[in-house]
Amino acid sequence: MIRAAFPGTFDPITFGHEALVARASGLFDEIIVAVAAGVHKQTIFSLDERLRMTAKSLPQNNVSVESFDGLLADFLRARECRIILRGLRAVSDFEFESQFAHINKTLDGNIETLFLPPSNEYIHLSSTMVREVAMLGGDVAKFVSVHVAKALLEKIAPCR
Ligand code: ADP
């Protein structure tokens, strides 16, 4: 039984995240998508909103969505999971990702971080870009599911 965790902020979940989880769900018995409570980052969606949207976008039977607060290493231990999955989009991701992998390994020697390359069409897609396009009034239909696009519109409408 091999369980992997895919941690992130998911503010909001994009087609890039969805494609990565779809591929990973065929590689592992179980995937826990771990949505960070976000104390370290300012998010536009609340934790509940991010959890709901993320779960709605991921229909795979072996994928569950949970929130975590505090250290990812502690969450993994509590879930008896030792694999962290991360997407590695570009060279710019590399520095943070290698530090993140290293710190988690140092905190708990059992943890292994595995990187999956993004699907080609989503290699430059990030939640940050999606939020910016939405805020500037652009169409995000090519980047996120319909329900996420709708939530983005509702969220930013009062700000425009
Ligand atoms: P974080 O704030 O931890 O970077 P994100 O929600 O932005 O959280 O990303 C979570 C994970 O999803 C990261 O491993 C990131 O590299 C990966 N990811 C984000 N966008 C894409 C994409 N377009 N294709 C593949 N992986 C992605």
PDB file of C-alpha atoms and ligand atoms in Angstrom:
ATOM      1  CA  MET A   1       0.000   0.000   0.000  1.00  0.00           C
ATOM      2  CA  ILE A   2       1.823   3.135  -1.169  1.00  0.00           C
ATOM      3  CA  ARG A   3       0.355   6.445  -0.142  1.00  0.00           C
ATOM      4  CA  ALA A   4       1.625   9.796  -1.405  1.00  0.00           C
ATOM      5  CA  ALA A   5       0.778  13.322  -0.324  1.00  0.00           C
ATOM      6  CA  PHE A   6       0.505  16.213  -2.764  1.00  0.00           C
ATOM      7  CA  PRO A   7       0.768  19.358  -0.643  1.00  0.00           C
ATOM      8  CA  GLY A   8       0.027  22.881  -1.795  1.00  0.00           C
ATOM      9  CA  THR A   9      -1.944  26.031  -1.304  1.00  0.00           C
ATOM     10  CA  PHE A  10      -4.376  25.416  -4.185  1.00  0.00           C
ATOM     11  CA  ASP A  11      -5.457  29.057  -4.326  1.00  0.00           C
ATOM     12  CA  PRO A  12      -7.177  27.998  -6.561  1.00  0.00           C
ATOM     13  CA  ILE A  13      -6.691  24.505  -8.030  1.00  0.00           C
ATOM     14  CA  THR A  14      -5.776  24.722 -11.749  1.00  0.00           C
ATOM     15  CA  PHE A  15      -5.718  22.291 -14.673  1.00  0.00           C
ATOM     16  CA  GLY A  16      -1.987  21.890 -13.926  1.00  0.00           C
ATOM     17  CA  HIS A  17      -2.723  20.469 -10.452  1.00  0.00           C
ATOM     18  CA  GLU A  18      -5.579  18.354 -11.826  1.00  0.00           C
ATOM     19  CA  ALA A  19      -3.404  16.802 -14.558  1.00  0.00           C
ATOM     20  CA  LEU A  20      -0.633  16.027 -12.098  1.00  0.00           C
ATOM     21  CA  VAL A  21      -2.997  14.339  -9.622  1.00  0.00           C
ATOM     22  CA  ALA A  22      -4.671  12.356 -12.434  1.00  0.00           C
ATOM     23  CA  ARG A  23      -1.275  10.977 -13.482  1.00  0.00           C
ATOM     24  CA  ALA A  24      -0.150  10.313  -9.919  1.00  0.00           C
ATOM     25  CA  SER A  25      -3.379   8.517  -9.048  1.00  0.00           C
ATOM     26  CA  GLY A  26      -2.331   5.798 -11.503  1.00  0.00           C
ATOM     27  CA  LEU A  27       1.069   5.459  -9.867  1.00  0.00           C
ATOM     28  CA  PHE A  28       0.148   5.178  -6.177  1.00  0.00           C
ATOM     29  CA  ASP A  29      -2.517   3.309  -4.241  1.00  0.00           C
ATOM     30  CA  GLU A  30      -3.668   6.447  -2.512  1.00  0.00           C
ATOM     31  CA  ILE A  31      -3.056  10.181  -2.895  1.00  0.00           C
ATOM     32  CA  ILE A  32      -3.778  12.680  -0.146  1.00  0.00           C
ATOM     33  CA  VAL A  33      -4.063  16.168  -1.552  1.00  0.00           C
ATOM     34  CA  ALA A  34      -2.952  18.232   1.440  1.00  0.00           C
ATOM     35  CA  VAL A  35      -4.290  21.766   1.359  1.00  0.00           C
ATOM     36  CA  ALA A  36      -2.193  24.122   3.476  1.00  0.00           C
ATOM     37  CA  ALA A  37      -4.203  26.155   5.952  1.00  0.00           C
ATOM     38  CA  GLY A  38      -2.173  29.054   4.633  1.00  0.00           C
ATOM     39  CA  VAL A  39      -0.961  30.871   7.681  1.00  0.00           C
ATOM     40  CA  HIS A  40       2.342  31.488   5.858  1.00  0.00           C
ATOM     41  CA  LYS A  41       0.667  32.843   2.730  1.00  0.00           C
ATOM     42  CA  GLN A  42      -2.046  35.370   2.025  1.00  0.00           C
ATOM     43  CA  THR A  43      -4.732  33.514   0.055  1.00  0.00           C
ATOM     44  CA  ILE A  44      -7.727  34.920  -1.812  1.00  0.00           C
ATOM     45  CA  PHE A  45      -9.842  31.848  -1.041  1.00  0.00           C
ATOM     46  CA  SER A  46     -10.516  30.669   2.498  1.00  0.00           C
ATOM     47  CA  LEU A  47      -9.365  27.231   3.571  1.00  0.00           C
ATOM     48  CA  ASP A  48     -12.931  25.891   3.307  1.00  0.00           C
ATOM     49  CA  GLU A  49     -13.318  27.284  -0.199  1.00  0.00           C
ATOM     50  CA  ARG A  50      -9.994  25.811  -1.312  1.00  0.00           C
ATOM     51  CA  LEU A  51     -10.879  22.427   0.187  1.00  0.00           C
ATOM     52  CA  ARG A  52     -14.288  22.390  -1.487  1.00  0.00           C
ATOM     53  CA  MET A  53     -13.009  23.481  -4.909  1.00  0.00           C
ATOM     54  CA  THR A  54     -10.066  21.083  -4.806  1.00  0.00           C
ATOM     55  CA  ALA A  55     -12.259  18.103  -3.884  1.00  0.00           C
ATOM     56  CA  LYS A  56     -14.767  18.990  -6.616  1.00  0.00           C
ATOM     57  CA  SER A  57     -12.009  19.035  -9.252  1.00  0.00           C
ATOM     58  CA  LEU A  58     -10.567  15.637  -8.326  1.00  0.00           C
ATOM     59  CA  PRO A  59     -12.980  12.772  -8.994  1.00  0.00           C
ATOM     60  CA  GLN A  60     -10.483   9.882  -8.698  1.00  0.00           C
ATOM     61  CA  ASN A  61     -11.513   7.182  -6.191  1.00  0.00           C
ATOM     62  CA  ASN A  62      -8.080   6.900  -4.630  1.00  0.00           C
ATOM     63  CA  VAL A  63      -7.664  10.640  -4.091  1.00  0.00           C
ATOM     64  CA  SER A  64      -8.723  12.365  -0.873  1.00  0.00           C
ATOM     65  CA  VAL A  65      -8.458  16.042   0.039  1.00  0.00           C
ATOM     66  CA  GLU A  66      -7.497  17.152   3.546  1.00  0.00           C
ATOM     67  CA  SER A  67      -6.256  20.308   5.173  1.00  0.00           C
ATOM     68  CA  PHE A  68      -3.094  20.560   7.198  1.00  0.00           C
ATOM     69  CA  ASP A  69      -1.725  23.138   9.532  1.00  0.00           C
ATOM     70  CA  GLY A  70       1.812  23.335  10.842  1.00  0.00           C
ATOM     71  CA  LEU A  71       4.602  21.087   9.709  1.00  0.00           C
ATOM     72  CA  LEU A  72       4.001  18.910   6.655  1.00  0.00           C
ATOM     73  CA  ALA A  73       6.347  16.307   8.172  1.00  0.00           C
ATOM     74  CA  ASP A  74       4.020  15.972  11.201  1.00  0.00           C
ATOM     75  CA  PHE A  75       0.976  15.626   8.943  1.00  0.00           C
ATOM     76  CA  LEU A  76       2.719  12.894   6.942  1.00  0.00           C
ATOM     77  CA  ARG A  77       3.669  10.970  10.063  1.00  0.00           C
ATOM     78  CA  ALA A  78       0.088  11.125  11.358  1.00  0.00           C
ATOM     79  CA  ARG A  79      -1.178   9.777   8.013  1.00  0.00           C
ATOM     80  CA  GLU A  80       1.500   7.068   7.796  1.00  0.00           C
ATOM     81  CA  CYS A  81       2.684   8.518   4.540  1.00  0.00           C
ATOM     82  CA  ARG A  82       6.334   8.992   3.532  1.00  0.00           C
ATOM     83  CA  ILE A  83       6.111  10.307  -0.012  1.00  0.00           C
ATOM     84  CA  ILE A  84       5.721  13.979  -0.913  1.00  0.00           C
ATOM     85  CA  LEU A  85       4.771  14.639  -4.516  1.00  0.00           C
ATOM     86  CA  ARG A  86       5.605  17.988  -6.064  1.00  0.00           C
ATOM     87  CA  GLY A  87       5.392  19.384  -9.567  1.00  0.00           C
ATOM     88  CA  LEU A  88       8.587  20.899 -10.955  1.00  0.00           C
ATOM     89  CA  ARG A  89       7.624  23.410 -13.611  1.00  0.00           C
ATOM     90  CA  ALA A  90      10.700  25.424 -14.387  1.00  0.00           C
ATOM     91  CA  VAL A  91      14.216  26.166 -13.277  1.00  0.00           C
ATOM     92  CA  SER A  92      12.696  28.901 -11.116  1.00  0.00           C
ATOM     93  CA  ASP A  93      10.852  26.242  -9.062  1.00  0.00           C
ATOM     94  CA  PHE A  94      14.018  24.288  -8.486  1.00  0.00           C
ATOM     95  CA  GLU A  95      15.673  26.290  -5.740  1.00  0.00           C
ATOM     96  CA  PHE A  96      12.645  26.368  -3.452  1.00  0.00           C
ATOM     97  CA  GLU A  97      11.726  22.762  -4.211  1.00  0.00           C
ATOM     98  CA  SER A  98      15.186  21.400  -3.465  1.00  0.00           C
ATOM     99  CA  GLN A  99      15.257  23.306  -0.170  1.00  0.00           C
ATOM    100  CA  PHE A 100      11.761  22.056   0.710  1.00  0.00           C
ATOM    101  CA  ALA A 101      12.756  18.452  -0.063  1.00  0.00           C
ATOM    102  CA  HIS A 102      15.922  18.809   1.961  1.00  0.00           C
ATOM    103  CA  ILE A 103      14.246  20.337   5.017  1.00  0.00           C
ATOM    104  CA  ASN A 104      11.559  17.654   5.065  1.00  0.00           C
ATOM    105  CA  LYS A 105      14.185  14.922   4.774  1.00  0.00           C
ATOM    106  CA  THR A 106      16.093  16.508   7.648  1.00  0.00           C
ATOM    107  CA  LEU A 107      12.969  16.708   9.809  1.00  0.00           C
ATOM    108  CA  ASP A 108      12.089  13.087   9.103  1.00  0.00           C
ATOM    109  CA  GLY A 109      14.567  10.764   7.424  1.00  0.00           C
ATOM    110  CA  ASN A 110      11.736   8.494   6.219  1.00  0.00           C
ATOM    111  CA  ILE A 111      10.325  11.144   3.920  1.00  0.00           C
ATOM    112  CA  GLU A 112      11.106  11.043   0.197  1.00  0.00           C
ATOM    113  CA  THR A 113      10.117  13.848  -2.165  1.00  0.00           C
ATOM    114  CA  LEU A 114       9.260  12.850  -5.734  1.00  0.00           C
ATOM    115  CA  PHE A 115       8.948  15.366  -8.556  1.00  0.00           C
ATOM    116  CA  LEU A 116       6.696  14.952 -11.549  1.00  0.00           C
ATOM    117  CA  PRO A 117       7.196  17.112 -14.625  1.00  0.00           C
ATOM    118  CA  PRO A 118       4.040  19.042 -15.500  1.00  0.00           C
ATOM    119  CA  SER A 119       2.012  18.119 -18.538  1.00  0.00           C
ATOM    120  CA  ASN A 120       3.374  20.153 -21.490  1.00  0.00           C
ATOM    121  CA  GLU A 121       0.340  22.357 -21.922  1.00  0.00           C
ATOM    122  CA  TYR A 122       0.408  23.426 -18.254  1.00  0.00           C
ATOM    123  CA  ILE A 123       4.114  23.949 -17.819  1.00  0.00           C
ATOM    124  CA  HIS A 124       3.709  27.716 -17.373  1.00  0.00           C
ATOM    125  CA  LEU A 125       0.440  27.603 -15.464  1.00  0.00           C
ATOM    126  CA  SER A 126       0.331  28.736 -11.853  1.00  0.00           C
ATOM    127  CA  SER A 127      -2.404  29.763  -9.419  1.00  0.00           C
ATOM    128  CA  THR A 128      -0.731  33.174  -9.192  1.00  0.00           C
ATOM    129  CA  MET A 129      -1.073  33.739 -12.965  1.00  0.00           C
ATOM    130  CA  VAL A 130      -4.700  32.568 -12.900  1.00  0.00           C
ATOM    131  CA  ARG A 131      -5.547  35.004 -10.083  1.00  0.00           C
ATOM    132  CA  GLU A 132      -3.879  37.868 -11.950  1.00  0.00           C
ATOM    133  CA  VAL A 133      -5.657  37.128 -15.239  1.00  0.00           C
ATOM    134  CA  ALA A 134      -8.975  36.922 -13.380  1.00  0.00           C
ATOM    135  CA  MET A 135      -8.325  40.190 -11.539  1.00  0.00           C
ATOM    136  CA  LEU A 136      -7.548  41.953 -14.809  1.00  0.00           C
ATOM    137  CA  GLY A 137     -10.821  40.721 -16.280  1.00  0.00           C
ATOM    138  CA  GLY A 138      -9.373  37.966 -18.498  1.00  0.00           C
ATOM    139  CA  ASP A 139     -10.976  34.641 -19.351  1.00  0.00           C
ATOM    140  CA  VAL A 140      -9.592  31.814 -17.201  1.00  0.00           C
ATOM    141  CA  ALA A 141     -11.567  29.018 -18.888  1.00  0.00           C
ATOM    142  CA  LYS A 142      -8.394  27.527 -20.385  1.00  0.00           C
ATOM    143  CA  PHE A 143      -6.728  27.281 -16.980  1.00  0.00           C
ATOM    144  CA  VAL A 144      -9.328  26.174 -14.432  1.00  0.00           C
ATOM    145  CA  SER A 145     -12.563  24.144 -14.192  1.00  0.00           C
ATOM    146  CA  VAL A 146     -15.876  25.927 -14.740  1.00  0.00           C
ATOM    147  CA  HIS A 147     -16.761  25.921 -11.036  1.00  0.00           C
ATOM    148  CA  VAL A 148     -13.374  27.477 -10.156  1.00  0.00           C
ATOM    149  CA  ALA A 149     -13.754  30.154 -12.847  1.00  0.00           C
ATOM    150  CA  LYS A 150     -17.170  30.985 -11.416  1.00  0.00           C
ATOM    151  CA  ALA A 151     -15.797  31.175  -7.863  1.00  0.00           C
ATOM    152  CA  LEU A 152     -12.986  33.461  -9.074  1.00  0.00           C
ATOM    153  CA  LEU A 153     -15.470  35.790 -10.736  1.00  0.00           C
ATOM    154  CA  GLU A 154     -17.567  35.953  -7.580  1.00  0.00           C
ATOM    155  CA  LYS A 155     -14.498  36.529  -5.415  1.00  0.00           C
ATOM    156  CA  ILE A 156     -13.009  39.347  -7.466  1.00  0.00           C
ATOM    157  CA  ALA A 157     -16.237  41.061  -8.585  1.00  0.00           C
ATOM    158  CA  PRO A 158     -16.475  43.165  -5.406  1.00  0.00           C
ATOM    159  CA  CYS A 159     -12.837  44.287  -5.879  1.00  0.00           C
ATOM    160  CA  ARG A 160     -13.225  45.569  -9.460  1.00  0.00           C
TER     161      ARG A 160
HETATM  162  P1  ADP B   1       2.632  25.961  -3.111  1.00  0.00           P
HETATM  163  O1  ADP B   1       2.139  27.214  -2.503  1.00  0.00           O
HETATM  164  O2  ADP B   1       3.059  24.924  -2.118  1.00  0.00           O
HETATM  165  O3  ADP B   1       3.615  26.119  -4.240  1.00  0.00           O
HETATM  166  P2  ADP B   1       0.675  25.392  -5.138  1.00  0.00           P
HETATM  167  O4  ADP B   1      -0.775  25.179  -4.898  1.00  0.00           O
HETATM  168  O5  ADP B   1       1.062  26.611  -5.921  1.00  0.00           O
HETATM  169  O6  ADP B   1       1.309  25.352  -3.712  1.00  0.00           O
HETATM  170  O7  ADP B   1       1.296  24.125  -5.846  1.00  0.00           O
HETATM  171  C1  ADP B   1       1.189  22.846  -5.276  1.00  0.00           C
HETATM  172  C2  ADP B   1       1.999  21.893  -6.098  1.00  0.00           C
HETATM  173  O8  ADP B   1       1.467  21.844  -7.405  1.00  0.00           O
HETATM  174  C3  ADP B   1       3.480  22.288  -6.269  1.00  0.00           C
HETATM  175  O9  ADP B   1       4.265  21.116  -6.226  1.00  0.00           O
HETATM  176  C4  ADP B   1       3.525  22.875  -7.629  1.00  0.00           C
HETATM  177  O10 ADP B   1       4.813  22.703  -8.226  1.00  0.00           O
HETATM  178  C5  ADP B   1       2.487  22.028  -8.345  1.00  0.00           C
HETATM  179  N1  ADP B   1       1.952  22.726  -9.499  1.00  0.00           N
HETATM  180  C6  ADP B   1       1.427  23.964  -9.542  1.00  0.00           C
HETATM  181  N2  ADP B   1       1.059  24.292 -10.802  1.00  0.00           N
HETATM  182  C7  ADP B   1       1.364  23.216 -11.575  1.00  0.00           C
HETATM  183  C8  ADP B   1       1.264  22.935 -12.966  1.00  0.00           C
HETATM  184  N3  ADP B   1       0.812  23.831 -13.830  1.00  0.00           N
HETATM  185  N4  ADP B   1       1.659  21.713 -13.390  1.00  0.00           N
HETATM  186  C9  ADP B   1       2.159  20.817 -12.508  1.00  0.00           C
HETATM  187  N5  ADP B   1       2.305  21.025 -11.196  1.00  0.00           N
HETATM  188  C10 ADP B   1       1.921  22.206 -10.728  1.00  0.00           C
END
